[in-house]
Coordinates of C-alpha atoms and ligand atoms in Angstrom, one line a residue:
X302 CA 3.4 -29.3 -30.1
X303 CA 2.9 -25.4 -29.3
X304 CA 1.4 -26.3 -26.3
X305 CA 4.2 -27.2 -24.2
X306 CA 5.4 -23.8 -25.0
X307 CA 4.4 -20.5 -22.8
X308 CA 5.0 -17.4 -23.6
X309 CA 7.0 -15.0 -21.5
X310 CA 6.3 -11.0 -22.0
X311 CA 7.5 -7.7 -20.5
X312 CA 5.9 -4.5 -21.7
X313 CA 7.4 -0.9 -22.0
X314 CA 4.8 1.4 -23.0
X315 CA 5.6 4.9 -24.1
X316 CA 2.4 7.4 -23.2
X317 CA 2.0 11.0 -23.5
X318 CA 1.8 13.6 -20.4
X319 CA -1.1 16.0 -21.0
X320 CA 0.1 18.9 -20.1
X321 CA -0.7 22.3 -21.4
X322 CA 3.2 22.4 -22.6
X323 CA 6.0 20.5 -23.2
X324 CA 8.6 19.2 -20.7
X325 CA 11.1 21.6 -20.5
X326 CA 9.9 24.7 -22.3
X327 CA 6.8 26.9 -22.8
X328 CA 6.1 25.4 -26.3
X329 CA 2.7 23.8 -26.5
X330 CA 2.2 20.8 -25.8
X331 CA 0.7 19.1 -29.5
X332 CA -1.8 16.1 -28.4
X333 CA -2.9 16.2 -31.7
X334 CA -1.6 15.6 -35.0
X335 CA -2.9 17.7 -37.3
X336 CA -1.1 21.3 -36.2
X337 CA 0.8 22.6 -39.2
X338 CA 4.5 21.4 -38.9
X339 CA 7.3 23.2 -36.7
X340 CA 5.2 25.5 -35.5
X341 CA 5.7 24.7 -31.6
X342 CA 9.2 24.7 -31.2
X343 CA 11.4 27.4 -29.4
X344 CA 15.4 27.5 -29.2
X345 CA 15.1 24.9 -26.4
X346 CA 13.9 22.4 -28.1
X347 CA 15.3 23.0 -31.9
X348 CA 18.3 22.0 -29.5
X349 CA 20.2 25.7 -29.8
X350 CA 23.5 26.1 -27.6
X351 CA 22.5 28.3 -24.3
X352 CA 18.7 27.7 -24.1
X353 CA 18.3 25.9 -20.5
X354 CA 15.8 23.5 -19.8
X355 CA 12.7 24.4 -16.7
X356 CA 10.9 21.4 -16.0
X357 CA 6.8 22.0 -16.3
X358 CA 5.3 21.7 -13.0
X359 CA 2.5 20.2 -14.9
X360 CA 4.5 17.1 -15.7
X361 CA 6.0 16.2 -12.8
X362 CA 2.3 16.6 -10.9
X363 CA 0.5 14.0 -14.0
X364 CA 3.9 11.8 -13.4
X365 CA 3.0 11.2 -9.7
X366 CA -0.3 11.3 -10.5
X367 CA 0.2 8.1 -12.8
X368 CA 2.8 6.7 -10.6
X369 CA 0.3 6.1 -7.6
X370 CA -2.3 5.2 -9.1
X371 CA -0.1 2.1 -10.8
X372 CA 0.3 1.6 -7.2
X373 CA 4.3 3.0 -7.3
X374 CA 6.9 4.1 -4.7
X375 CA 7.2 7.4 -5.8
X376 CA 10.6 8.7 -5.5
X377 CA 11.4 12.0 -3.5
X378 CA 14.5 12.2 -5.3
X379 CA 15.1 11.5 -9.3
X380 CA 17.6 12.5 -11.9
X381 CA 17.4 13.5 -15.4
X382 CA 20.5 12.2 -17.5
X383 CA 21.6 12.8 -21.0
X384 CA 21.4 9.7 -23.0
X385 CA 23.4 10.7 -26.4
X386 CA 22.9 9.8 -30.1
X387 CA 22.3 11.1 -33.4
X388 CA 19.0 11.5 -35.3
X389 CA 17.5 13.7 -37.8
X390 CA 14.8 13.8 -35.5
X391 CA 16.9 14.9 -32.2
X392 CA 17.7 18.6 -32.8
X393 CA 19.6 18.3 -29.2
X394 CA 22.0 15.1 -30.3
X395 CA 20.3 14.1 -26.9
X396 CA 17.2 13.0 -25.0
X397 CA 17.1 13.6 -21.6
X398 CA 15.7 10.6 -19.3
X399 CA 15.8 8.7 -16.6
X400 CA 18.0 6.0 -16.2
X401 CA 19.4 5.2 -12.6
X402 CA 17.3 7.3 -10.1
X403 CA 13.2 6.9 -12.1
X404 CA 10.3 8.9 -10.6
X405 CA 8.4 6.1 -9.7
X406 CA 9.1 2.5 -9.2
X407 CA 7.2 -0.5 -8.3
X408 CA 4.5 -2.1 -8.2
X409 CA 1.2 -2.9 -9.9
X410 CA -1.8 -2.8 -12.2
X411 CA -4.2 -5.5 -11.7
X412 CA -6.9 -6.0 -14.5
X413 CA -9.6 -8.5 -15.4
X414 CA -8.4 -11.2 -17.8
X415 CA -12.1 -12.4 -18.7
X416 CA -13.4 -12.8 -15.3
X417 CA -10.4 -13.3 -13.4
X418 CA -8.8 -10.5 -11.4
X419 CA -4.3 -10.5 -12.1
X420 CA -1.8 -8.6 -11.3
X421 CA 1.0 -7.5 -13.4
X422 CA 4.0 -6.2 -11.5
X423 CA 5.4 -2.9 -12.9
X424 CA 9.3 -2.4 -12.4
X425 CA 9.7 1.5 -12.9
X426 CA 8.1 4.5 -14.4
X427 CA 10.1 7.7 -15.5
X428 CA 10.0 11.0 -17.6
X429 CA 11.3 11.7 -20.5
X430 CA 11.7 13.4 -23.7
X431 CA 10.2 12.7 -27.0
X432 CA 11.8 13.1 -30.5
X433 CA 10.6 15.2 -33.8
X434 CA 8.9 12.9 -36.6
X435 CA 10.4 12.3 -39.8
X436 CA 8.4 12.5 -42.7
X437 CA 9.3 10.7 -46.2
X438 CA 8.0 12.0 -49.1
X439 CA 10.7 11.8 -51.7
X440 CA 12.7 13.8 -49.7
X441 CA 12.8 13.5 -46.0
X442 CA 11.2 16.2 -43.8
X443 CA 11.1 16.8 -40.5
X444 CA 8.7 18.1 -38.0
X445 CA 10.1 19.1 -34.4
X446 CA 6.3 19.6 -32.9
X447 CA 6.6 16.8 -30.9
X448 CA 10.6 17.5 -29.8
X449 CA 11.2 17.7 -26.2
X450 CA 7.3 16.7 -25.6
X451 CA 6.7 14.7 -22.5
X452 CA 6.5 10.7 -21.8
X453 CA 6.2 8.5 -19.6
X454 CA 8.0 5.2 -19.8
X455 CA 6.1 2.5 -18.0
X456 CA 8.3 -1.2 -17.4
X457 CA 6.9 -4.3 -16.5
X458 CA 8.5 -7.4 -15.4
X459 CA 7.5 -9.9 -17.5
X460 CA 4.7 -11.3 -15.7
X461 CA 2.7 -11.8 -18.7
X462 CA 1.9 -15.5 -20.2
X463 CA -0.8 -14.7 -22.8
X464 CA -1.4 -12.4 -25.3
X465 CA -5.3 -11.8 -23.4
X466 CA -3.1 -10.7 -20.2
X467 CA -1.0 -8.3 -22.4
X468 CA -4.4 -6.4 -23.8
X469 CA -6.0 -6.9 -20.6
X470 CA -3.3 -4.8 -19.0
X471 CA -2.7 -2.4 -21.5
X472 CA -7.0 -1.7 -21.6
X473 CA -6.7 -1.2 -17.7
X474 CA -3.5 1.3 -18.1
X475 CA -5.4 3.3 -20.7
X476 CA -8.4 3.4 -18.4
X477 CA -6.0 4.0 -15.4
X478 CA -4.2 7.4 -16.9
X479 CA -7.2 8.5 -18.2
X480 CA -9.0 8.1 -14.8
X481 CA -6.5 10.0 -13.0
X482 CA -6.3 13.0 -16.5
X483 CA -2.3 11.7 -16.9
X484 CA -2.9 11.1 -20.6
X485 CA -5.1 10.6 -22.9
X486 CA -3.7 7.3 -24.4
X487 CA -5.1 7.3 -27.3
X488 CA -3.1 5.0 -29.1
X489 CA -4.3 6.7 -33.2
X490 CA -3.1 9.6 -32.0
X491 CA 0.5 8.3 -31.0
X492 CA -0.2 9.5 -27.2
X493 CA 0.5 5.5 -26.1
X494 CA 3.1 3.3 -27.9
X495 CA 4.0 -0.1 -26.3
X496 CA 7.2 -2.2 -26.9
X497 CA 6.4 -6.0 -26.7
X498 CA 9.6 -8.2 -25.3
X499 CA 8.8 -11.6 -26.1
X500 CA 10.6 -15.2 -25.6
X501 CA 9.2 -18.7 -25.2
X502 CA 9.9 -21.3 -23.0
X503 CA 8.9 -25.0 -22.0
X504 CA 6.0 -25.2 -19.5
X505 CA 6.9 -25.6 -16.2
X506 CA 10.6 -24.0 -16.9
X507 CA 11.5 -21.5 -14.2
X508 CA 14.2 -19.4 -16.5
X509 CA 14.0 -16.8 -18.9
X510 CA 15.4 -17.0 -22.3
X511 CA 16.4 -14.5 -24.9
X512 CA 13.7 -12.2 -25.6
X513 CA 12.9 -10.4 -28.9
X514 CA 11.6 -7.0 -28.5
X515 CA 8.5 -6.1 -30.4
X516 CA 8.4 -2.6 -32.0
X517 CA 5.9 -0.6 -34.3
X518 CA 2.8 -1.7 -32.5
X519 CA 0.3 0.8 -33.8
X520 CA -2.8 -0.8 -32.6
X521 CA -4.0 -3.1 -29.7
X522 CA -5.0 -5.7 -32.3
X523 CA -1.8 -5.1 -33.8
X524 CA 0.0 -6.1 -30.6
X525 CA -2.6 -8.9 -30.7
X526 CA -1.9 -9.9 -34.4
X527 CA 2.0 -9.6 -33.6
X528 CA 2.0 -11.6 -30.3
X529 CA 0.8 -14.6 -31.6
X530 CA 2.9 -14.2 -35.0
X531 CA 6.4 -14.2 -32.4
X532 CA 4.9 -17.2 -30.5
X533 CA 4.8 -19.1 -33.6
X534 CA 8.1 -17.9 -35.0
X535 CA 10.3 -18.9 -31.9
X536 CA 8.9 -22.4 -31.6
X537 CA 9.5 -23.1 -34.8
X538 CA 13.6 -21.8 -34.2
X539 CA 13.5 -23.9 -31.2
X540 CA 12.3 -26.9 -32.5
X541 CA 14.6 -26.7 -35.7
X542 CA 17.2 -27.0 -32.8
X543 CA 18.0 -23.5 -32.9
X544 CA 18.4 -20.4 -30.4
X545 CA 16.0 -17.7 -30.5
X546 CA 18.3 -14.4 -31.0
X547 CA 17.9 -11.6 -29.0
X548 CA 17.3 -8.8 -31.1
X549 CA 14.9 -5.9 -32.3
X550 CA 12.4 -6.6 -34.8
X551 CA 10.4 -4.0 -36.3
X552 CA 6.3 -5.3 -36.9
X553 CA 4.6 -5.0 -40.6
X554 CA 0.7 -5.4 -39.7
X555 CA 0.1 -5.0 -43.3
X556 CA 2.1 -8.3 -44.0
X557 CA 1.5 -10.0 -40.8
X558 CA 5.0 -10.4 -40.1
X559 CA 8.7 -9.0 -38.5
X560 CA 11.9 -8.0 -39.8
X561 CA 14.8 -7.5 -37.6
X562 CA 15.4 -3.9 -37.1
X563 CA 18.7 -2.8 -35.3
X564 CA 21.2 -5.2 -33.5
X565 CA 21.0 -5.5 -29.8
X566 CA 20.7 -1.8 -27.6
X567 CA 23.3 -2.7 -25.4
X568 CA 25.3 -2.7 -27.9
X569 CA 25.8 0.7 -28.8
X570 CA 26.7 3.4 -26.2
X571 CA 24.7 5.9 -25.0
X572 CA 27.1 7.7 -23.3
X573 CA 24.8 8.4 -20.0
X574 CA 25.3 11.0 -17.6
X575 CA 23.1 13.0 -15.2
X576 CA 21.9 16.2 -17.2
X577 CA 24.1 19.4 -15.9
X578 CA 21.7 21.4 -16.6
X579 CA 19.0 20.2 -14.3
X580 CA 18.7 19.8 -10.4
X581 CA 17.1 16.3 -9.0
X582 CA 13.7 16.4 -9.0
X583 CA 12.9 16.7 -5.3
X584 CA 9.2 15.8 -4.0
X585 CA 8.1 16.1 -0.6
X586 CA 6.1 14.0 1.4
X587 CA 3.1 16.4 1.6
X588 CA 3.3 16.9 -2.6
X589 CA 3.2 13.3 -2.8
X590 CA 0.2 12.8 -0.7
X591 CA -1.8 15.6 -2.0
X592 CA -2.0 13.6 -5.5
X593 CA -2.4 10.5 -3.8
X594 CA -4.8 8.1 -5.7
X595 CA -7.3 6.5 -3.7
X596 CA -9.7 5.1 -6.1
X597 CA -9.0 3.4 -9.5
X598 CA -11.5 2.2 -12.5
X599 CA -10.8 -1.5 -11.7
X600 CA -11.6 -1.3 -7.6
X601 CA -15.0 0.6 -8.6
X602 CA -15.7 -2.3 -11.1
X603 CA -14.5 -4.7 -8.1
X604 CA -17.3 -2.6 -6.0
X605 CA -19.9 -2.8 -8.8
X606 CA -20.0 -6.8 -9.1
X607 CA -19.3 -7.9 -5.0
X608 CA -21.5 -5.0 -3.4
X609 CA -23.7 -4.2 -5.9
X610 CA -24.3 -7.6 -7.0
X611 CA -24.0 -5.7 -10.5
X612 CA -23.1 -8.6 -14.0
X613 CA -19.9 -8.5 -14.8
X614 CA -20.4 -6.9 -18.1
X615 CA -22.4 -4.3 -16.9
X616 CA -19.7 -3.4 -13.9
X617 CA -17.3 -3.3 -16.5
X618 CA -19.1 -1.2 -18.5
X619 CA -20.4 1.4 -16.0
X620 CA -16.2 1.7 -14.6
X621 CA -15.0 2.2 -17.7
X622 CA -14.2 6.4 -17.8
X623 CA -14.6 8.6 -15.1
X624 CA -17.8 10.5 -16.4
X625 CA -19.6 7.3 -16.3
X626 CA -19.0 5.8 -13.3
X627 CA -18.9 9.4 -11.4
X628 CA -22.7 9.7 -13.2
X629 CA -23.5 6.1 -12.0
X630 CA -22.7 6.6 -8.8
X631 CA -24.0 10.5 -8.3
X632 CA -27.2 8.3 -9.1
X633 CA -27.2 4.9 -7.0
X634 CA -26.6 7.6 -3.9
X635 CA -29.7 9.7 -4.9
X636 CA -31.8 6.0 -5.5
X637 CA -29.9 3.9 -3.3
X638 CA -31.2 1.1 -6.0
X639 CA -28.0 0.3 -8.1
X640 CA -29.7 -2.4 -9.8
X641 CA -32.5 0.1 -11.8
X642 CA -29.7 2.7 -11.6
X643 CA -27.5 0.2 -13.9
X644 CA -29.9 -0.7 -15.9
X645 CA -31.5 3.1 -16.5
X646 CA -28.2 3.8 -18.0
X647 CA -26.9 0.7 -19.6
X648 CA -30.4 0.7 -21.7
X649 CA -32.3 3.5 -21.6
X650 CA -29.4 6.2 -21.7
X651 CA -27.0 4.5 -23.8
X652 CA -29.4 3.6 -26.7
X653 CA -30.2 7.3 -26.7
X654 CA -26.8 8.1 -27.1
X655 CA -26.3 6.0 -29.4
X656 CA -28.9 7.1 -31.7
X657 CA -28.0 11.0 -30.8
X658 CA -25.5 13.1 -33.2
X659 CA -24.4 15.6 -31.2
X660 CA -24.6 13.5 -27.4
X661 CA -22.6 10.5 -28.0
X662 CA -20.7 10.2 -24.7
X663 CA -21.3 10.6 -21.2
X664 CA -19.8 13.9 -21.0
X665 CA -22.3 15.2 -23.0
X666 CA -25.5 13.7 -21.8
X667 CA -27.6 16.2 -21.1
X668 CA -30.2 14.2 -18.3
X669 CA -28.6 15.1 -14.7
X670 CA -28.3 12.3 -12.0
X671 CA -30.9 14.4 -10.6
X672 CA -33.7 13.8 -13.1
X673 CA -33.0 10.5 -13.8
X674 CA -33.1 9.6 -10.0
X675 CA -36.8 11.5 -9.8
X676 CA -38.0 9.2 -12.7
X677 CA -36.4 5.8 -11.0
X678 CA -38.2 6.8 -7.8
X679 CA -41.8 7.8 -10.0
X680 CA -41.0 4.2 -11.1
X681 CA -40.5 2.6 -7.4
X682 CA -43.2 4.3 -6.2
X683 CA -46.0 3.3 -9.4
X684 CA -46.7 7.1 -10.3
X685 CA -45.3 6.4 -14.2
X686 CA -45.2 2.6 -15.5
X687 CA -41.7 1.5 -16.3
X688 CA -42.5 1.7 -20.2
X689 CA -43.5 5.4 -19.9
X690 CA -40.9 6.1 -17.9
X691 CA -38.6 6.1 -21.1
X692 CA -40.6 8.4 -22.4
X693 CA -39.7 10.7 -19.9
X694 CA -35.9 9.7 -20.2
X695 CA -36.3 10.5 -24.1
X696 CA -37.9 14.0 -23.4
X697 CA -34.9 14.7 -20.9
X698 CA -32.9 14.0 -23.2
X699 CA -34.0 16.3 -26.1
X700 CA -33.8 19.2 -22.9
X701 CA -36.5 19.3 -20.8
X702 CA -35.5 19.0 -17.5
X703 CA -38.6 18.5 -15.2
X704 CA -39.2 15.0 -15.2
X705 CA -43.1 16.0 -13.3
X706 CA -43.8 19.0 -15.6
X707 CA -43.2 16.4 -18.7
X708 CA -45.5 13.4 -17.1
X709 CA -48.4 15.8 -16.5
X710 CA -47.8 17.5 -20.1
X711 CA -48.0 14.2 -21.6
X712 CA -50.4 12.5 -19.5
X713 CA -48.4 9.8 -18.2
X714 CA -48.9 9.8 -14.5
X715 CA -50.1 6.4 -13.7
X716 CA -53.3 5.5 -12.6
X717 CA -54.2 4.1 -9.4
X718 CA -57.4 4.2 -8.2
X719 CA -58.8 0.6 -8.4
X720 CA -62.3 1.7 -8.4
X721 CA -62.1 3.0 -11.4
X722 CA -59.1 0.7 -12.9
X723 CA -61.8 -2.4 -11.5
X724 CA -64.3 0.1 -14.0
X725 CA -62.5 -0.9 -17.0
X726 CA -61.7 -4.4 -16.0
X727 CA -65.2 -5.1 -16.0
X728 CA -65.5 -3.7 -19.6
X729 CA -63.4 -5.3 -21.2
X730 CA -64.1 -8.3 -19.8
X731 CA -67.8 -7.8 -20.7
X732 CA -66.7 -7.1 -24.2
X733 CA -64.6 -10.0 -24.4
X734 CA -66.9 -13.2 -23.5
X735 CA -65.0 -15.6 -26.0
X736 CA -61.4 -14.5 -24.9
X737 CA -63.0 -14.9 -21.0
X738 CA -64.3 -18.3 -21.7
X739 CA -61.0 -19.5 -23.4
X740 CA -58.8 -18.4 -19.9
X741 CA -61.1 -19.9 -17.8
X742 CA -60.8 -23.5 -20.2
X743 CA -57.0 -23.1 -19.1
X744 CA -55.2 -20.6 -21.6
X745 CA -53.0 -18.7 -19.2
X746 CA -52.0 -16.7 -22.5
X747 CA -55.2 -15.0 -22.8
X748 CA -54.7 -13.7 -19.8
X749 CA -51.7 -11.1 -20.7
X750 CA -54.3 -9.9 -23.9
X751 CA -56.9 -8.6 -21.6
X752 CA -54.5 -6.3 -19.1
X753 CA -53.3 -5.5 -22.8
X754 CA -56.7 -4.2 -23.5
X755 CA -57.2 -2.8 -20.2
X756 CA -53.9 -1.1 -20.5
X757 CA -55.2 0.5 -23.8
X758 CA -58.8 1.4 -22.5
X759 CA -56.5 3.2 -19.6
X760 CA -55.0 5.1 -22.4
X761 CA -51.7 3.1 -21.0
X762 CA -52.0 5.4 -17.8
X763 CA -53.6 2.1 -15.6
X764 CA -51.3 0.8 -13.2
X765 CA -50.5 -3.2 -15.1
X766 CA -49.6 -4.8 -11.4
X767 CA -52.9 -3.2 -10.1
X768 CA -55.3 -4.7 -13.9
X769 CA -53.5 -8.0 -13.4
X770 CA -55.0 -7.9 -9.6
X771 CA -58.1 -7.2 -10.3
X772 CA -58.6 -9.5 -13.9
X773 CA -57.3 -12.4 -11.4
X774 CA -60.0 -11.9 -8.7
X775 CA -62.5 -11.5 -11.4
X776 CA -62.2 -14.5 -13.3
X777 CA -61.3 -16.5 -10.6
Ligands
ADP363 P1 17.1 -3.8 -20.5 O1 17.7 -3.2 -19.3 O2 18.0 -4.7 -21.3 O3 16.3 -2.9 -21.3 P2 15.0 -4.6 -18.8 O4 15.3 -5.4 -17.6 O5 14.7 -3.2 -18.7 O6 16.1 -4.9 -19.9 O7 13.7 -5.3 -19.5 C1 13.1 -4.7 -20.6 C2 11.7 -5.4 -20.7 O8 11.9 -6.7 -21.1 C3 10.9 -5.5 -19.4 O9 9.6 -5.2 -19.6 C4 11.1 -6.9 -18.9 O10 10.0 -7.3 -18.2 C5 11.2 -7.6 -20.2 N1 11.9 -8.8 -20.2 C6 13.1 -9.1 -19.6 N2 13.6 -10.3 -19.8 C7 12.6 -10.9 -20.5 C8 12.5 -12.3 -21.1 N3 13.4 -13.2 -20.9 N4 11.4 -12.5 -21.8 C9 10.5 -11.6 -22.0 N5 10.5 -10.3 -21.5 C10 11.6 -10.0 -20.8
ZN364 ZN1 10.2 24.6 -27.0
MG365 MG1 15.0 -1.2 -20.9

């Protein structure tokens, strides 16, 4: 009887600060993960006695960056504290944090859940430090590239009752940092990690009960995959008459299953206390509004579907990075027809990219808003027919750039002088007496063969609205 069951979730998402270096140090920053090993690393961050901490500008700006545009307070004043424990892959013994007095904290990300806007409240948002990465081959290695790199710790409450709300949210975070150039989040490349806190409870039940934290989620069908897995595994304790344990369990995706990984974190001590070695990290009120966030992914898809009138796909679609819906809208205000605009680069553009090697994604697409706009308008205004009109994209998109100088080299500018379109009508339909005869016994279908032919006899240059005019008079 799973279905008297809901699911109760917070999330705590780990992600990456792109910043040219790491949080405390001049080291570089590694976003990727194939640098040679221990090769960015400095006394700071091997964790040496006397090497003091200087916080990157850079990190603090992305932070409030990615604070308001979750919507945050940010905080003029925060703390960095010590928390304290060993690990092979802490040179320092510590990570610094922070615990009582966070960067940013509350309030939202709302996301599309199928077709139904939510909101998922975020408790707090701070910096921090990451750890090396141990490597076991026989032996155990470490690499300290990543040591002392920066994160950002994002807490929900847990407002989330499905699994399709979870990777709506995280989707809609990813798109979110990336927007605003806070991260990449790519989660392959370890730059976004999220923690799943999980426990059950009977529908309609206002309380929360003990929660299992998810860890080792390494993909968003993972989280998926180990959502549902929990959701099964704590009914079935409950309804053996059991209580669900609050613990830490670690998630195999390969085996499709959990294991508990360490005993509660409460339990052991971190021994917190604010970092001697750093000031508060004081912003002013003019710092914080000159990042301010005035435009996210998810109100430019909201714009897309209720002004535009755009389908929901296709607003999702055109709002889902920054090049793209920059690209989208650089071209709706040159056409003012968002419609054809949408539908240029939804078909027309993407298939070519598609197809392309070297262009795959909007930031390389070599066809400016410009030229695109001049075709849409050729379009609008019956100089090229629609059809030829992706011939034009096509050559734009190998490099010309004129879309005029390509219709007159390839002979595509449309026809419309109806003397001479009304020319060829008559031809054809002197050539085709049978065809004629069979429309006028009631075949509607002949009908679209003979602008076919005319088309053809126009060497496809004929304006179709102005053939299917003049057949209709005729053979009326
Ligand atoms: P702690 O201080 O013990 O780490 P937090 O209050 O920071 O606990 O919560 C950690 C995460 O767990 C948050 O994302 C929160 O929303 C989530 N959470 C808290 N209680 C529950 C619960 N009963 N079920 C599911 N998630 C929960
Ligand atoms: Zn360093
Ligand atoms: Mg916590």
């Amino acid at each position: 009887m799973q279905s008297s069951y809901e699911l109760v979730m917070g999330l705590e998402t780990h992600v990456r600060v792109k910043s040219e270096t790491k949080m405390f140090c001049s080291c570089k920053n590694a976003l990727e993960l194939s640098d040679e090993a221990n090769v960015h690393v400095c006394d700071f961050c091997m964790g040496f006695p006397g090497a003091l901490p200087v916080l990157s500008d850079a990190v603090a700006s992305l932070g409030v960056r990615a604070g308001l545009a979750m919507k945050c307070t940010i905080n003029q004043k925060s703390v960095f504290d010590r928390k304290s424990y060993f690990y092979p892959d802490l040179p320092a013994g510590f990570q610094i944090t922070q615990l009582y007095h966070p960067i940013a904290t509350h309030w939202e990300v709302s996301a599309f859940v199928g077709t139904k806007l939510q909101t998922f409240r975020i408790a707090r948002m701070h910096l921090e430090t990451d750890a090396g990465k141990l490597i076991h081959a026989g032996k155990t290695l470490v690499d300290y590239n990543r040591a002392s790199s920066p994160l950002m710790e994002i807490v929900t409450e847990p407002d989330f009752r499905s699994r399709d709300e979870v990777l709506a949210y995280l989707e809609e975070l990813q798109k979110l940092l990336r927007f605003v150039d806070a991260s990449d989040a790519d989660m392959e490349k370890w730059q976004l990690r999220c923690d799943v806190n999980i426990s059950i409870r009977k529908t309609g039940e206002t309380h929360f009960n003990n929660r299992v934290e998810l860890k080792n989620l390494n993909s968003f069908s993972a989280i998926g995959r180990a959502i549902d897995t929990e959701f099964h595994r704590q009914i079935a304790i409950v309804q053996a008459g059991w209580v669900v344990e609050q613990e830490t369990r670690g998630w195999d995706d390969d085996r499709g299953m959990s294991a508990p990984q360490r005993s509660k974190e409460d339990a052991m001590d971190y021994r917190y206390f604010p970092e001697p070695d750093l000031t508060p990290l004081i912003l002013s009120d003019e710092y914080i509004a000159a990042r301010a966030v005035t435009d996210r992914p998810i109100e430019r898809r909201v714009r897309y579907l209720d002004e535009y009138g755009l389908l929901s796909d296709d607003a999702r679609i055109l709002s889902r990075d920054r090049e793209t819906s920059d690209y989208f809208e650089r071209l709706v205000a040159l056409t003012g027809d968002p419609k054809k605009s949408c539908s240029y680069i939804t078909t027309v553009l993407f298939s070519l990219m598609e197809a392309s090697q070297t262009h795959r994604s909007m930031a390389e697409n070599p066809v400016s808003a410009e030229a695109l706009a001049r075709v849409i308008d050729l379009v609008n205004r019956d100089e090229i027919s629609s059809t030829n009109s992706k011939v034009v994209v096509e050559r734009l998109f190998t490099g010309w750039w004129e879309p005029d100088a390509i219709i007159d080299e390839l002979g595509l500018r449309q026809n419309n002088d109806t003397e001479m379109l009304a020319d060829i009508a008559m031809k054809i339909i002197a050539n085709h007496p049978e065809q004629v005869a069979d429309y006028k016994n009631g075949n509607e279908k002949v009908f679209g063969f003979l602008v076919g032919q005319c088309m053809k006899a126009s060497k496809w240059q004929g304006n179709p609205k102005a053939f299917n005019e003049i057949l209709l008079s005729k053979l009326s």
